[in-house]
XYZ file of C-alpha atoms in Angstrom:
662
model
C -34.440 -49.343 -6.239
C -31.969 -47.221 -8.371
C -28.611 -47.873 -9.738
C -25.010 -46.682 -8.759
C -23.244 -45.924 -12.285
C -19.753 -47.499 -12.413
C -18.080 -43.942 -12.176
C -20.012 -43.258 -8.806
C -18.308 -47.205 -7.297
C -15.271 -45.915 -8.430
C -14.945 -42.143 -6.708
C -16.626 -43.938 -3.196
C -13.296 -46.938 -3.762
C -10.607 -43.762 -4.166
C -12.030 -42.396 -1.003
C -12.029 -45.073 1.069
C -8.259 -45.855 -0.180
C -6.732 -42.463 1.589
C -7.379 -41.106 -2.276
C -7.000 -37.518 -1.668
C -9.418 -36.336 -4.549
C -8.538 -32.548 -3.784
C -5.025 -32.420 -4.456
C -5.421 -34.613 -7.455
C -2.584 -35.630 -9.584
C 0.038 -33.586 -9.294
C 0.571 -33.629 -5.858
C -0.824 -30.458 -3.083
C 0.700 -27.300 -3.971
C -0.087 -24.078 -1.892
C 1.333 -20.536 -0.531
C 3.033 -18.282 -2.755
C 5.517 -19.158 -4.745
C 8.206 -17.043 -6.708
C 7.921 -16.044 -10.963
C 10.670 -16.354 -12.596
C 9.357 -12.883 -14.304
C 8.962 -10.595 -10.817
C 6.401 -10.889 -8.033
C 4.792 -13.670 -6.844
C 1.537 -15.754 -7.849
C -0.671 -17.515 -5.280
C -0.741 -21.383 -5.650
C -4.512 -22.800 -7.396
C -4.915 -18.809 -9.072
C -5.699 -20.421 -12.368
C -7.840 -23.442 -12.887
C -5.419 -25.377 -14.763
C -2.420 -23.671 -11.965
C -1.194 -25.447 -8.613
C -2.610 -25.192 -5.502
C -4.520 -27.523 -3.049
C -8.045 -28.356 -4.215
C -7.023 -28.039 -7.893
C -7.480 -31.664 -9.533
C -5.410 -30.369 -12.048
C -2.505 -29.473 -10.428
C 0.608 -30.647 -11.467
C -0.676 -30.923 -14.865
C -0.401 -27.295 -15.815
C -1.406 -23.874 -14.681
C -0.094 -20.462 -14.479
C 2.399 -19.563 -11.873
C 1.922 -23.557 -9.841
C 5.448 -24.213 -9.386
C 7.449 -21.079 -10.053
C 8.907 -21.079 -13.635
C 7.875 -18.949 -16.594
C 4.359 -16.988 -15.582
C 1.865 -18.366 -18.246
C 3.611 -22.062 -19.028
C 2.400 -25.498 -18.602
C 3.392 -27.152 -16.016
C 3.342 -30.232 -17.406
C 6.442 -32.268 -14.827
C 4.769 -35.718 -15.087
C 3.913 -34.960 -18.611
C 7.687 -34.146 -19.492
C 8.639 -37.590 -17.691
C 6.290 -39.073 -19.876
C 8.236 -37.624 -22.897
C 11.662 -38.044 -22.421
C 10.659 -41.962 -22.431
C 12.410 -44.181 -25.295
C 9.954 -45.612 -28.132
C 10.099 -48.696 -26.009
C 9.590 -47.719 -22.496
C 6.267 -45.667 -24.456
C 5.496 -48.838 -25.757
C 5.028 -50.812 -22.961
C 3.598 -48.239 -20.817
C 1.325 -48.357 -23.587
C -0.168 -51.813 -23.309
C -0.361 -51.336 -19.355
C -2.300 -48.350 -20.334
C -4.182 -50.455 -22.433
C -4.580 -53.533 -19.972
C -5.967 -50.700 -17.287
C -8.768 -49.903 -19.358
C -9.531 -53.315 -20.319
C -10.547 -54.202 -17.318
C -11.931 -51.004 -15.763
C -14.425 -51.454 -18.968
C -14.836 -54.908 -17.655
C -15.280 -53.651 -13.999
C -17.117 -51.178 -14.560
C -18.809 -51.826 -17.887
C -20.478 -48.680 -19.294
C -22.602 -48.712 -22.432
C -20.181 -47.753 -25.149
C -23.310 -45.620 -26.646
C -23.196 -42.071 -27.793
C -26.272 -40.717 -26.040
C -24.932 -42.773 -22.302
C -23.561 -40.125 -19.636
C -21.674 -43.142 -17.650
C -20.272 -43.624 -21.342
C -18.454 -39.964 -21.462
C -17.134 -39.864 -17.833
C -15.649 -43.400 -18.442
C -13.994 -41.713 -21.948
C -13.012 -38.319 -20.263
C -10.937 -40.499 -16.944
C -9.529 -43.228 -19.118
C -8.928 -41.775 -22.648
C -8.995 -38.184 -23.513
C -7.527 -36.767 -20.132
C -3.856 -39.172 -20.965
C -4.172 -38.477 -24.172
C -4.243 -34.515 -23.571
C -1.329 -34.860 -20.794
C 0.536 -36.985 -23.070
C 0.689 -34.947 -26.015
C 0.954 -31.720 -24.825
C 3.677 -33.779 -22.697
C 5.146 -34.221 -26.120
C 4.851 -30.982 -27.687
C 6.940 -29.106 -24.768
C 9.409 -31.646 -25.381
C 10.128 -31.184 -28.726
C 9.776 -27.644 -28.312
C 13.233 -27.818 -26.025
C 14.124 -30.937 -26.648
C 16.472 -33.352 -24.679
C 19.161 -35.679 -24.265
C 17.072 -38.024 -26.572
C 14.958 -36.315 -28.833
C 16.360 -33.042 -30.937
C 13.667 -29.981 -30.976
C 11.270 -30.145 -33.720
C 8.729 -27.165 -33.899
C 6.869 -29.260 -36.858
C 6.644 -31.942 -34.249
C 6.044 -29.652 -31.536
C 3.305 -27.856 -33.435
C 1.373 -31.137 -34.128
C 1.096 -32.662 -31.425
C 0.007 -29.333 -29.851
C -2.887 -29.283 -32.159
C -2.994 -33.122 -31.115
C -3.706 -32.443 -27.896
C -6.764 -30.336 -28.718
C -8.271 -33.134 -30.282
C -9.848 -34.353 -27.073
C -11.312 -31.142 -25.912
C -13.295 -30.288 -28.726
C -14.321 -34.331 -27.795
C -15.185 -33.068 -24.429
C -16.713 -29.870 -25.861
C -19.297 -32.095 -28.229
C -20.444 -34.063 -24.907
C -21.406 -30.165 -23.425
C -23.166 -29.082 -26.432
C -24.919 -32.352 -26.344
C -25.973 -31.564 -23.099
C -26.386 -28.081 -23.992
C -29.386 -29.480 -26.478
C -30.747 -31.628 -24.118
C -32.295 -28.844 -21.638
C -35.299 -27.961 -21.616
C -34.908 -24.705 -22.686
C -33.011 -25.056 -25.673
C -35.406 -24.072 -28.420
C -38.040 -26.784 -29.339
C -37.069 -29.291 -26.538
C -40.321 -28.372 -23.981
C -42.642 -29.695 -26.300
C -40.648 -32.815 -26.862
C -40.907 -33.557 -23.292
C -44.645 -32.704 -23.524
C -44.727 -35.382 -25.485
C -42.875 -37.840 -24.409
C -45.113 -40.133 -22.361
C -48.986 -39.083 -23.907
C -52.173 -39.768 -20.909
C -55.655 -39.825 -22.481
C -57.929 -38.601 -19.944
C -60.566 -41.245 -18.960
C -63.656 -42.068 -16.727
C -62.865 -43.344 -13.425
C -66.400 -45.546 -12.646
C -66.033 -47.012 -15.992
C -62.561 -47.360 -16.453
C -61.567 -49.088 -12.841
C -63.975 -51.532 -12.219
C -65.110 -52.144 -8.671
C -61.927 -54.074 -6.622
C -62.594 -57.450 -5.537
C -61.936 -57.763 -1.177
C -60.170 -60.746 -1.980
C -57.010 -59.515 -4.534
C -57.057 -56.463 -2.776
C -53.579 -55.871 -2.138
C -53.166 -55.688 1.763
C -49.342 -55.034 2.224
C -46.900 -52.341 1.732
C -42.929 -53.371 0.508
C -41.542 -53.258 4.088
C -44.610 -55.473 5.412
C -43.688 -58.346 2.497
C -40.531 -57.647 3.356
C -40.707 -58.695 7.209
C -43.093 -61.464 6.514
C -39.938 -62.892 3.930
C -37.736 -62.538 6.401
C -40.409 -64.766 8.636
C -40.604 -67.207 6.528
C -36.821 -67.396 5.682
C -36.158 -67.603 9.481
C -37.598 -71.416 9.027
C -35.351 -72.562 6.761
C -31.812 -73.361 8.776
C -30.318 -74.679 6.509
C -31.042 -71.499 4.076
C -30.609 -68.671 6.708
C -27.083 -69.746 7.904
C -25.558 -69.429 4.026
C -28.218 -66.813 2.184
C -29.931 -63.741 2.943
C -33.065 -61.776 0.788
C -32.154 -59.589 -1.914
C -34.153 -56.434 -0.806
C -35.671 -56.513 -4.569
C -39.543 -57.740 -3.383
C -40.996 -56.519 -7.056
C -44.453 -56.320 -7.224
C -45.715 -58.451 -10.286
C -49.479 -60.401 -10.995
C -48.683 -64.130 -10.425
C -51.551 -66.369 -11.623
C -54.074 -63.605 -11.381
C -52.471 -62.845 -7.770
C -51.140 -59.157 -6.304
C -47.740 -60.551 -5.029
C -44.210 -59.126 -4.209
C -41.161 -62.230 -5.487
C -37.050 -61.084 -4.429
C -34.467 -63.744 -4.484
C -32.298 -65.093 -2.163
C -28.847 -63.914 -2.433
C -24.753 -64.957 -0.796
C -24.694 -63.844 2.704
C -21.081 -62.686 2.249
C -18.033 -63.696 -0.037
C -16.958 -66.777 1.929
C -21.029 -68.008 1.429
C -20.496 -67.577 -2.147
C -17.446 -69.414 -2.580
C -19.014 -72.128 -0.935
C -22.380 -72.241 -2.770
C -21.243 -70.605 -6.597
C -21.446 -74.247 -8.398
C -24.948 -74.914 -6.717
C -26.136 -71.667 -7.100
C -29.152 -69.751 -5.394
C -30.935 -72.007 -4.972
C -34.799 -70.314 -4.108
C -36.659 -67.272 -3.728
C -39.253 -65.087 -1.567
C -42.742 -64.698 -2.545
C -45.348 -63.264 -0.458
C -48.918 -63.107 -1.484
C -50.571 -59.665 -1.001
C -53.929 -60.746 -0.562
C -53.231 -63.454 2.436
C -50.559 -62.190 3.655
C -48.905 -65.053 3.313
C -45.532 -65.854 2.680
C -43.281 -68.967 1.248
C -39.056 -69.817 -0.085
C -40.235 -71.364 -2.936
C -37.223 -73.751 -3.222
C -35.946 -74.066 -7.190
C -34.423 -77.440 -7.409
C -33.070 -78.226 -10.603
C -33.369 -74.437 -11.666
C -31.302 -72.575 -9.443
C -30.409 -68.977 -10.124
C -26.659 -68.535 -11.297
C -27.558 -64.847 -12.763
C -28.182 -62.357 -9.463
C -27.227 -59.466 -8.207
C -25.270 -60.907 -5.509
C -22.397 -62.199 -8.295
C -19.508 -60.221 -7.722
C -17.965 -61.535 -10.688
C -19.068 -63.085 -14.761
C -22.402 -63.850 -13.429
C -23.171 -60.485 -11.976
C -26.495 -59.919 -13.919
C -25.644 -56.251 -14.483
C -21.805 -56.741 -16.101
C -23.148 -60.028 -18.352
C -25.998 -58.468 -19.373
C -24.163 -54.841 -20.265
C -20.604 -56.873 -22.019
C -23.356 -58.903 -23.584
C -25.345 -56.240 -25.343
C -22.387 -53.669 -25.076
C -23.835 -50.834 -27.135
C -27.457 -50.469 -25.215
C -28.233 -48.658 -21.869
C -30.292 -50.437 -19.383
C -32.537 -48.647 -16.788
C -32.834 -50.793 -13.530
C -33.537 -53.793 -13.834
C -36.483 -56.228 -12.001
C -36.509 -59.700 -10.758
C -39.526 -61.546 -11.900
C -41.139 -64.902 -12.622
C -43.274 -66.080 -14.911
C -46.518 -68.268 -14.628
C -44.539 -71.402 -13.577
C -42.515 -69.977 -11.383
C -39.307 -69.869 -13.371
C -37.101 -66.682 -12.517
C -36.215 -64.307 -15.441
C -34.483 -61.119 -14.641
C -36.549 -57.857 -16.831
C -33.977 -55.344 -18.271
C -35.245 -52.940 -19.718
C -33.442 -50.907 -22.349
C -32.828 -47.401 -22.478
C -33.489 -44.375 -25.967
C -32.838 -41.392 -25.757
C -34.766 -38.574 -27.494
C -34.222 -35.139 -27.116
C -30.747 -34.406 -27.439
C -27.667 -36.107 -26.420
C -29.000 -37.159 -22.660
C -32.121 -35.884 -22.547
C -36.015 -37.443 -22.988
C -35.407 -40.908 -21.748
C -37.886 -43.241 -22.463
C -37.991 -47.337 -22.976
C -37.320 -49.144 -26.749
C -36.623 -52.260 -25.722
C -36.201 -55.500 -23.092
C -34.021 -57.692 -22.587
C -35.391 -61.122 -20.562
C -32.480 -62.847 -19.270
C -33.455 -66.573 -17.781
C -31.834 -66.195 -14.324
C -30.477 -69.875 -14.168
C -29.711 -70.383 -17.922
C -28.459 -67.165 -18.502
C -30.451 -67.358 -21.490
C -31.351 -63.836 -23.448
C -34.273 -62.611 -25.278
C -33.644 -59.392 -27.147
C -37.643 -58.002 -27.748
C -38.991 -54.393 -28.877
C -41.021 -53.002 -26.098
C -44.560 -53.833 -28.214
C -43.194 -57.696 -28.096
C -42.897 -58.431 -24.531
C -45.249 -61.033 -23.113
C -48.538 -60.271 -21.478
C -47.156 -61.947 -18.138
C -43.700 -59.137 -17.987
C -45.175 -56.350 -15.317
C -42.017 -53.976 -15.383
C -40.860 -53.270 -18.323
C -41.069 -49.069 -17.556
C -39.803 -48.396 -14.132
C -41.892 -46.448 -11.923
C -39.797 -43.396 -11.298
C -39.112 -43.043 -15.360
C -43.253 -43.045 -15.952
C -43.838 -40.493 -13.026
C -40.590 -38.637 -14.490
C -42.181 -38.522 -17.858
C -45.716 -37.772 -16.431
C -43.940 -34.586 -15.387
C -42.426 -33.593 -18.075
C -46.327 -33.840 -19.749
C -47.175 -31.418 -16.779
C -44.307 -29.179 -16.630
C -43.763 -28.411 -20.346
C -47.389 -28.259 -21.839
C -47.848 -25.257 -22.280
C -44.262 -24.419 -22.779
C -40.244 -23.702 -21.426
C -41.202 -20.162 -20.282
C -45.078 -21.032 -18.893
C -43.575 -23.595 -16.675
C -40.912 -21.329 -14.705
C -43.737 -18.233 -15.052
C -47.086 -18.104 -15.133
C -47.146 -21.651 -14.834
C -50.712 -21.987 -15.860
C -52.387 -25.658 -16.028
C -48.931 -26.633 -14.141
C -49.505 -30.152 -12.713
C -47.263 -32.405 -11.271
C -47.121 -35.800 -9.404
C -47.890 -36.064 -5.402
C -44.245 -36.165 -3.083
C -44.291 -39.808 -1.018
C -44.228 -39.209 2.644
C -40.186 -38.780 2.708
C -40.049 -35.983 0.363
C -39.150 -38.034 -3.162
C -42.428 -39.608 -5.253
C -45.136 -40.892 -4.532
C -46.558 -43.753 -6.055
C -47.887 -47.204 -5.261
C -49.069 -49.996 -7.607
C -52.550 -51.399 -8.165
C -53.100 -54.876 -10.335
C -55.276 -53.690 -13.862
C -56.783 -55.698 -16.919
C -53.527 -58.696 -15.283
C -51.039 -55.682 -15.464
C -48.983 -53.391 -12.867
C -50.406 -50.162 -13.217
C -48.252 -47.238 -11.491
C -51.009 -45.209 -9.240
C -49.871 -41.569 -8.337
C -52.121 -38.479 -7.820
C -51.343 -35.084 -9.151
C -51.504 -31.687 -7.750
C -51.312 -28.066 -8.870
C -47.526 -26.504 -9.348
C -47.918 -25.143 -5.490
C -47.697 -28.791 -4.064
C -50.586 -28.177 -1.416
C -52.869 -30.571 0.038
C -54.990 -31.044 -2.884
C -55.019 -33.198 -5.628
C -56.940 -32.698 -9.341
C -57.036 -35.698 -9.823
C -54.380 -38.623 -10.439
C -52.599 -40.680 -13.377
C -52.453 -44.510 -13.612
C -49.269 -45.733 -16.406
C -49.007 -48.586 -17.364
C -45.110 -50.517 -16.325
C -45.689 -52.949 -20.009
C -47.251 -50.594 -22.130
C -46.720 -47.273 -20.561
C -50.098 -46.674 -21.732
C -51.070 -43.726 -19.856
C -54.585 -42.530 -18.284
C -55.514 -39.053 -16.482
C -59.085 -39.423 -13.736
C -59.741 -35.771 -12.924
C -61.287 -35.536 -9.529
C -60.738 -33.288 -6.448
C -59.592 -34.327 -3.362
C -56.960 -35.003 -0.922
C -53.794 -36.100 -1.429
C -52.168 -39.417 -0.119
C -50.107 -37.667 2.884
C -53.621 -35.941 3.778
C -55.780 -38.926 3.261
C -53.182 -41.299 5.988
C -52.923 -38.965 8.492
C -56.639 -38.788 8.101
C -56.564 -42.511 8.994
C -54.041 -41.982 11.211
C -56.244 -40.106 13.505
C -59.182 -42.310 13.403
C -56.909 -44.648 15.769
C -54.380 -41.960 17.244
C -54.944 -43.964 20.711
C -53.668 -47.000 19.010
C -50.748 -45.013 17.770
C -50.442 -46.968 14.247
C -49.241 -46.007 11.304
C -50.582 -45.728 7.490
C -49.060 -47.151 4.576
C -49.253 -45.157 1.266
C -52.650 -45.540 -0.230
C -53.609 -47.495 -3.274
C -56.593 -46.577 -5.291
C -59.613 -48.750 -5.350
C -62.983 -48.211 -6.513
C -66.264 -48.796 -3.899
C -69.671 -48.148 -4.533
C -68.292 -45.510 -8.194
C -66.109 -43.229 -5.453
C -62.403 -43.607 -5.909
C -61.199 -44.217 -2.756
C -57.661 -44.604 -0.588
C -57.043 -48.113 0.527
C -54.431 -48.372 3.081
C -53.282 -50.678 6.275
C -52.458 -49.339 9.704
C -49.420 -51.091 11.063
C -48.286 -50.863 14.925
C -44.496 -50.266 15.527
C -43.460 -53.054 15.006
C -44.731 -53.429 11.682
C -47.347 -55.516 11.850
C -50.743 -54.980 10.145
C -53.770 -54.932 12.799
C -56.270 -52.399 10.952
C -57.399 -51.248 7.531
C -58.525 -47.695 6.355
C -60.327 -46.791 4.013
C -60.586 -43.074 2.638
C -63.201 -40.558 0.347
C -61.253 -39.320 -1.696
C -63.140 -36.328 -2.014
C -63.864 -35.912 1.366
C -61.184 -37.467 3.027
C -62.422 -36.309 6.660
C -64.878 -39.766 5.802
C -62.949 -41.828 6.944
C -63.924 -45.760 8.024
C -61.501 -48.464 9.688
C -61.886 -51.640 10.799
C -60.338 -55.125 11.473
C -60.329 -56.684 8.417
C -61.058 -56.088 4.709
C -64.568 -56.607 4.650
C -65.344 -54.817 8.131
C -64.301 -52.271 6.279
C -65.918 -52.471 3.257
C -69.108 -52.060 5.138
C -68.636 -49.585 7.596
C -67.493 -47.472 4.329
C -70.188 -47.890 2.256
C -72.521 -47.389 5.518
C -70.660 -43.619 5.790
C -70.957 -43.094 1.998
C -74.564 -43.897 2.078
C -75.278 -41.750 5.835
C -73.325 -39.317 4.107
C -74.605 -38.500 1.112
C -71.618 -38.850 -1.257
C -72.815 -41.652 -3.358
C -75.039 -40.894 -5.853
C -78.555 -42.514 -6.884
C -77.921 -45.461 -8.614
C -74.711 -46.214 -6.579
C -76.551 -46.070 -2.815
C -79.322 -48.045 -4.790
C -77.291 -50.569 -5.864
C -76.005 -51.088 -2.195
C -79.466 -50.858 -0.394
C -81.499 -53.913 1.639
C -84.631 -53.856 2.315
C -86.584 -54.826 5.113
C -89.717 -55.439 7.049
C -91.169 -56.062 10.277
C -92.577 -55.115 13.495
C -91.038 -53.602 15.602
C -89.563 -55.680 18.948
C -87.713 -52.575 20.592
C -87.208 -48.656 20.030
C -84.455 -46.634 21.231
C -83.357 -43.251 21.460
C -79.513 -41.723 21.819
C -77.868 -39.430 21.139
C -74.189 -39.515 19.461
C -71.833 -37.352 18.638
C -74.277 -34.243 19.178
C -76.993 -36.283 16.881
C -80.326 -38.102 17.720
C -80.909 -41.747 16.414
C -83.284 -44.347 17.256
C -82.200 -47.871 17.484
C -85.086 -50.605 15.971
C -85.155 -54.399 16.055
C -87.447 -55.984 14.203
C -89.162 -59.541 15.102
C -87.226 -61.981 13.269
C -84.927 -59.866 11.673
C -81.466 -60.132 13.150
C -79.796 -56.691 13.466
C -79.801 -53.296 14.912
C -81.109 -50.226 12.509
C -80.149 -47.181 12.628
C -82.616 -44.032 12.353
C -80.325 -40.962 11.901
C -82.514 -38.088 12.515
C -83.136 -35.480 11.253
C -82.671 -37.425 7.949
C -85.523 -40.037 9.193
C -87.620 -38.109 11.063
C -90.708 -40.382 10.298
C -89.428 -43.336 13.021
C -91.224 -40.599 15.474
C -94.388 -41.412 13.920
C -93.584 -45.090 15.115
C -94.051 -47.013 18.161
C -92.788 -51.113 19.459
C -95.133 -53.115 17.814
C -95.491 -51.092 14.845
C -94.946 -52.918 11.211
C -92.269 -50.729 9.531
C -90.533 -51.499 6.104
C -87.632 -49.450 5.004
C -84.282 -49.536 2.713
C -80.779 -49.158 4.378
C -77.125 -50.023 4.092
C -75.518 -52.626 6.173
C -72.625 -52.074 8.695
C -71.342 -53.913 10.821
C -72.751 -53.016 14.087
C -75.974 -51.441 13.026
C -77.560 -50.892 9.932
C -77.731 -47.766 8.784
C -81.533 -46.787 7.617
C -82.117 -45.198 4.143
C -85.830 -44.490 3.414
C -88.746 -45.196 5.159
C -91.323 -47.104 3.057
C -94.861 -45.439 3.920
C -96.511 -47.150 1.235
C -95.808 -50.642 2.170
C -96.021 -50.303 6.071
C -98.921 -51.548 7.832
C -98.630 -49.508 11.066
C -100.968 -50.873 13.882
C -101.135 -46.797 14.491
C -104.066 -45.877 16.525
C -106.238 -43.279 14.181
C -106.215 -40.464 16.831
C -109.259 -38.048 16.751
C -108.951 -34.344 15.555
C -108.068 -33.630 19.317
C -105.273 -36.601 19.607
C -104.218 -35.605 16.395
C -103.169 -31.942 17.512
C -101.774 -34.128 20.721
C -99.384 -36.073 18.187
C -98.470 -33.232 16.720
C -97.838 -31.394 19.852
C -95.372 -34.465 20.765
C -93.994 -34.867 17.551
C -93.405 -31.196 17.916
C -91.479 -31.562 20.962
C -89.146 -34.263 19.769
C -87.756 -31.801 16.833
C -87.070 -29.381 18.950
C -85.247 -31.887 21.660
C -83.425 -33.421 18.127
C -82.988 -29.218 17.522
C -81.424 -28.200 21.605
């Protein structure tokens, strides 16, 4: 969840209060205005002149309100320049108080690499100083009833007024030095995240279907809200925050989110006792519970409006740190924590963002632990925000061969696949007791295919790339939805799993109410291969049978998934499915129906009811797909035909084959 800066909040507040952002500080001025040196000038002709829509109107410009053409208009500043020393001292004290209150409320980091810091200083320090010193210069140039003219002082204040401008220019130059086009920066951006090529089958173990996360964040939120509705005393006072961080808790993928105060009045009545619980949703079983904390209530959260607001609290405690997206987690004992990643800039003044430290805040006591990124404990899952890792990988994919190539030739330029909403598309998988960000990788043209996919560890930033050509996540979702189009289910964003050494998309299929109804597995390399089922196990069986039938599995993988059956044929029925002939066979004493697909298993036409047959098959949900007939082990009861009968048999087989081809 992207955090809103303090200055964005300030602008919104000013707009909501009716402040005219276009009119500026000097009031609206428009229309032609007379000039004492002849002619007229349109208001706002200069960047610093009067005129509607000029934010600097009233502070200076040319011809904005008459007077000598080319002189700045500092009517407000002139009044400041005419103040007595006592009035100026009082004004300075008031400004300092306003500055301190603004700093406490907006709490920007005190860091030269922070854009929030530069905006805060520009609005509350540089701009007032520029106006004041320029006004004092004008006052000493002309003099007034309280101040005698002094060219020396006028010049000194005029020079001083350029100091804020120079400081602002330093920020601009720092921003320019952060651009990827700046010499040498493209290579730096490409190396912020180091990615290693890896082998999918070796690196990603076959999934344990009892531990696969089967729901997404929206479904977790739905389940959490339903669980919350079962606790009336909480519903009336609290609501579940929208955090729902995915973590590994005691070896299980879960989503957790704290409760929050429902409104300001509920905060006033409950703040002494704190927030009593958090929501926990098991992503494998879909079980949701509201975990009561007892004497470990949460006192530091985002729903706190004042000193215990987690953003304000940790920023004021570490004023020089630049914090990235904070996440709510629980340790292995269920104690709630806030994980606060600390940004550092590695390119220019504002570029090359990465994480070098983490501040862990106990949500109950407020106790903070400041750690280097390499010292973060194993149970912490989200030290690096997911979108930052996606951005870092895109830097390497875009600038690995230089800035010019990223725009013109675009040789070897790749990027992560977009999400269904047009933003970045990613999901999480559990691996080695860590949470890894998964996303597909496509070419610069962003077509409907991937050239591979990348996994990045959210605790260590370890990054692995797997070269696999196939379909994008969105294409796979559409394929899965097409398999159940009559039900009009929608697919969740897929996760990556290993099924029989095949990279596979797994996703849930939800109805219009957001309830998970079915599951789907889609072959990444052949996204038309789709298997669906009412349970994960059922889907897995159908998918493995489909892979074996389609020949997508390697020889070793196919052998590993096959079972052997021997028995006397009890019944044998021929049918045509999707234009292909199939023989459906049952055996005495063996459960199940066995599917001999033609022409792959053409040898079945040489058998009849009562014959003994041995074959290998892949177990499915309704039928078992036969892969190989073992003639060496068969003890068929077929009568050996004479030469004439053999010819008839051959003719019969030929007729069968002709029928199949027809």
